[in-house]
């Protein structure tokens, strides 16, 4: 069954952690097979077509705060960051992003909220393309089989309690090769590729024995930017 939703955007709330040096974080924007507060369930594969469409455009949906609020001012709908990766996993829609303007008051406030866990909800804004209605008592109202993603927001209250920001990485916290390997994997490299890159690149990035004089965080941030540029190009 399909629904004409050209003028209607639906919102689903979900959540997961952020990197002090780069503002990177990841989490679940939506969870499969879990009934949310709207009595809807998102089916595996619901995002496959829309993600393919976004990749053709060379980008992902905007990252907003609280779905842009009421949209009263231009700043309400201004992206607070950029989603750098989105993929369907067996659990749901995994998203990885990077906050903008960490040196500004607003950027730092959002970062602190994510890092502390006080602001850890993720939510999707979408148009329904295909769904099935529940017909029996106890069944969800709808099973969403195909949706068109419009935006993914950081929110306070997700409609799906399992949709959360999972990790907030800090360059200062990456002090071992294994942690660096995880950073590469989160950037989109396969586990095998991340292991090889970490083995070859870590010696050049390893922290100075004297933490008071090391510029490790700066060098790691530079490496992370190069990695993201390579990933985006492929």
Short mmCIF file of C-alpha atoms in Angstrom, two decimals, residues 11-189:
data_model
loop_
_atom_site.label_atom_id
_atom_site.label_comp_id
_atom_site.label_asym_id
_atom_site.label_seq_id
_atom_site.Cartn_x
_atom_site.Cartn_y
_atom_site.Cartn_z
CA UNK A 11 9.33 12.58 12.08
CA UNK A 12 10.72 9.53 13.86
CA UNK A 13 12.92 9.91 16.91
CA UNK A 14 15.64 7.44 17.89
CA UNK A 15 19.58 8.18 19.72
CA UNK A 16 23.68 7.18 20.69
CA UNK A 17 28.50 9.69 21.46
CA UNK A 18 31.25 13.05 20.06
CA UNK A 19 34.91 13.86 19.35
CA UNK A 20 36.21 17.01 21.00
CA UNK A 21 38.80 17.55 18.29
CA UNK A 22 36.67 16.93 15.24
CA UNK A 23 33.07 16.90 16.48
CA UNK A 24 32.52 13.43 15.06
CA UNK A 25 29.85 11.12 16.44
CA UNK A 26 27.77 8.14 15.42
CA UNK A 27 24.56 6.41 16.38
CA UNK A 28 21.29 4.91 15.21
CA UNK A 29 18.96 7.30 13.45
CA UNK A 30 16.24 4.65 13.30
CA UNK A 31 15.79 1.11 14.61
CA UNK A 32 14.25 -1.81 12.73
CA UNK A 33 11.51 -4.00 14.16
CA UNK A 34 10.88 -1.86 17.23
CA UNK A 35 7.47 -0.25 17.83
CA UNK A 36 7.91 3.49 18.39
CA UNK A 37 5.74 6.02 20.20
CA UNK A 38 3.62 6.45 17.06
CA UNK A 39 2.88 2.71 17.02
CA UNK A 40 4.88 2.30 13.82
CA UNK A 41 7.60 -0.21 12.93
CA UNK A 42 10.32 0.39 10.36
CA UNK A 43 11.11 -2.67 8.26
CA UNK A 44 14.65 -3.62 7.18
CA UNK A 45 15.33 -2.24 3.70
CA UNK A 46 13.12 0.82 4.20
CA UNK A 47 16.07 3.15 3.60
CA UNK A 48 17.83 1.34 0.74
CA UNK A 49 16.24 3.30 -2.11
CA UNK A 50 16.47 6.72 -0.47
CA UNK A 51 20.12 6.21 0.49
CA UNK A 52 20.90 5.25 -3.08
CA UNK A 53 19.21 8.46 -4.26
CA UNK A 54 21.15 10.61 -1.80
CA UNK A 55 24.45 9.00 -2.81
CA UNK A 56 23.71 9.89 -6.44
CA UNK A 57 23.52 13.52 -5.29
CA UNK A 58 26.90 13.15 -3.62
CA UNK A 59 25.68 13.96 -0.12
CA UNK A 60 23.35 12.90 2.69
CA UNK A 61 20.24 14.54 4.20
CA UNK A 62 20.79 17.68 6.31
CA UNK A 63 21.69 17.46 10.00
CA UNK A 64 19.33 19.65 12.02
CA UNK A 65 18.72 20.33 15.70
CA UNK A 66 15.24 19.39 16.96
CA UNK A 67 14.05 19.13 13.33
CA UNK A 68 14.64 22.83 12.84
CA UNK A 69 12.33 23.81 15.68
CA UNK A 70 9.35 25.71 14.42
CA UNK A 71 11.22 27.04 11.39
CA UNK A 72 10.38 30.59 12.46
CA UNK A 73 13.78 32.02 11.58
CA UNK A 74 16.36 31.13 8.95
CA UNK A 75 18.70 29.91 11.70
CA UNK A 76 16.13 27.30 12.82
CA UNK A 77 16.64 25.35 9.59
CA UNK A 78 20.39 25.96 9.39
CA UNK A 79 22.33 22.64 9.51
CA UNK A 80 24.36 22.21 12.71
CA UNK A 81 26.70 19.71 11.09
CA UNK A 82 27.07 17.26 8.24
CA UNK A 83 26.27 13.56 7.99
CA UNK A 84 29.34 11.87 6.53
CA UNK A 85 28.04 8.30 6.36
CA UNK A 86 24.71 6.48 6.45
CA UNK A 87 24.07 2.79 6.03
CA UNK A 88 21.51 0.14 6.83
CA UNK A 89 22.71 -2.44 9.34
CA UNK A 90 20.79 -5.43 10.75
CA UNK A 91 19.83 -3.16 13.67
CA UNK A 92 18.74 -0.03 11.81
CA UNK A 93 19.98 3.13 10.12
CA UNK A 94 23.53 3.82 11.31
CA UNK A 95 24.63 7.42 10.88
CA UNK A 96 27.99 9.11 11.34
CA UNK A 97 28.34 12.86 11.37
CA UNK A 98 30.43 15.86 12.28
CA UNK A 99 29.33 19.01 14.11
CA UNK A 100 30.01 22.46 12.68
CA UNK A 101 31.55 25.47 14.45
CA UNK A 102 32.92 23.77 17.56
CA UNK A 103 34.73 26.98 18.51
CA UNK A 104 31.46 28.94 18.69
CA UNK A 105 29.17 29.13 21.70
CA UNK A 106 26.37 27.27 19.92
CA UNK A 107 28.64 24.57 18.53
CA UNK A 108 30.28 23.99 21.90
CA UNK A 109 26.88 23.86 23.62
CA UNK A 110 25.63 21.15 21.26
CA UNK A 111 28.90 19.24 21.63
CA UNK A 112 28.71 19.36 25.44
CA UNK A 113 25.13 18.12 25.28
CA UNK A 114 26.12 15.14 23.17
CA UNK A 115 29.21 14.37 25.19
CA UNK A 116 27.33 14.44 28.49
CA UNK A 117 24.49 12.29 27.20
CA UNK A 118 21.89 14.95 28.01
CA UNK A 119 21.29 15.49 24.28
CA UNK A 120 21.53 12.00 22.85
CA UNK A 121 18.43 11.43 20.74
CA UNK A 122 18.42 10.97 16.98
CA UNK A 123 15.36 11.38 14.81
CA UNK A 124 14.50 11.12 11.13
CA UNK A 125 12.26 13.37 9.10
CA UNK A 126 10.82 11.54 6.11
CA UNK A 127 8.04 11.06 3.60
CA UNK A 128 6.35 7.67 3.60
CA UNK A 129 6.55 5.93 0.24
CA UNK A 130 5.21 2.48 1.06
CA UNK A 131 3.69 0.89 4.16
CA UNK A 132 1.38 -1.87 5.36
CA UNK A 133 -1.38 -1.30 7.89
CA UNK A 134 -1.78 -3.60 10.89
CA UNK A 135 -5.01 -5.61 10.79
CA UNK A 136 -4.97 -7.53 14.07
CA UNK A 137 -5.06 -6.49 17.75
CA UNK A 138 -1.57 -5.97 19.08
CA UNK A 139 -0.06 -5.33 15.66
CA UNK A 140 1.65 -1.98 15.01
CA UNK A 141 -0.44 0.69 13.29
CA UNK A 142 1.90 0.67 10.30
CA UNK A 143 4.94 -1.21 9.07
CA UNK A 144 7.00 1.29 7.07
CA UNK A 145 8.53 -0.52 4.10
CA UNK A 146 9.97 2.39 2.10
CA UNK A 147 10.62 5.97 3.18
CA UNK A 148 12.17 9.04 1.59
CA UNK A 149 14.63 10.62 4.04
CA UNK A 150 14.38 14.41 4.28
CA UNK A 151 16.62 15.10 7.27
CA UNK A 152 18.13 13.48 10.36
CA UNK A 153 18.14 15.51 13.58
CA UNK A 154 19.79 15.54 16.97
CA UNK A 155 16.91 15.73 19.44
CA UNK A 156 16.11 15.66 23.13
CA UNK A 157 13.18 13.22 22.98
CA UNK A 158 13.33 10.49 20.31
CA UNK A 159 10.09 8.70 19.36
CA UNK A 160 12.05 5.46 19.35
CA UNK A 161 13.89 5.14 22.64
CA UNK A 162 16.50 2.89 21.02
CA UNK A 163 17.57 5.52 18.48
CA UNK A 164 20.49 7.16 20.22
CA UNK A 165 23.95 8.67 19.76
CA UNK A 166 26.32 5.80 20.49
CA UNK A 167 29.81 7.27 20.47
CA UNK A 168 31.43 10.69 20.72
CA UNK A 169 35.08 10.51 19.82
CA UNK A 170 37.78 12.81 21.12
CA UNK A 171 41.16 13.12 19.43
CA UNK A 172 42.70 13.44 22.87
CA UNK A 173 41.16 10.10 23.83
CA UNK A 174 42.67 8.19 20.88
CA UNK A 175 45.93 7.13 22.46
CA UNK A 176 46.36 3.58 21.16
CA UNK A 177 46.57 1.96 17.75
CA UNK A 178 43.40 -0.05 18.44
CA UNK A 179 41.41 3.14 19.12
CA UNK A 180 42.83 4.65 15.93
CA UNK A 181 41.74 1.52 14.08
CA UNK A 182 38.19 1.98 15.41
CA UNK A 183 38.23 5.60 14.21
CA UNK A 184 39.11 4.42 10.71
CA UNK A 185 36.36 1.80 10.78
CA UNK A 186 33.82 4.44 11.85
CA UNK A 187 35.01 6.60 8.95
CA UNK A 188 33.81 3.92 6.56
CA UNK A 189 36.79 1.63 5.99
#
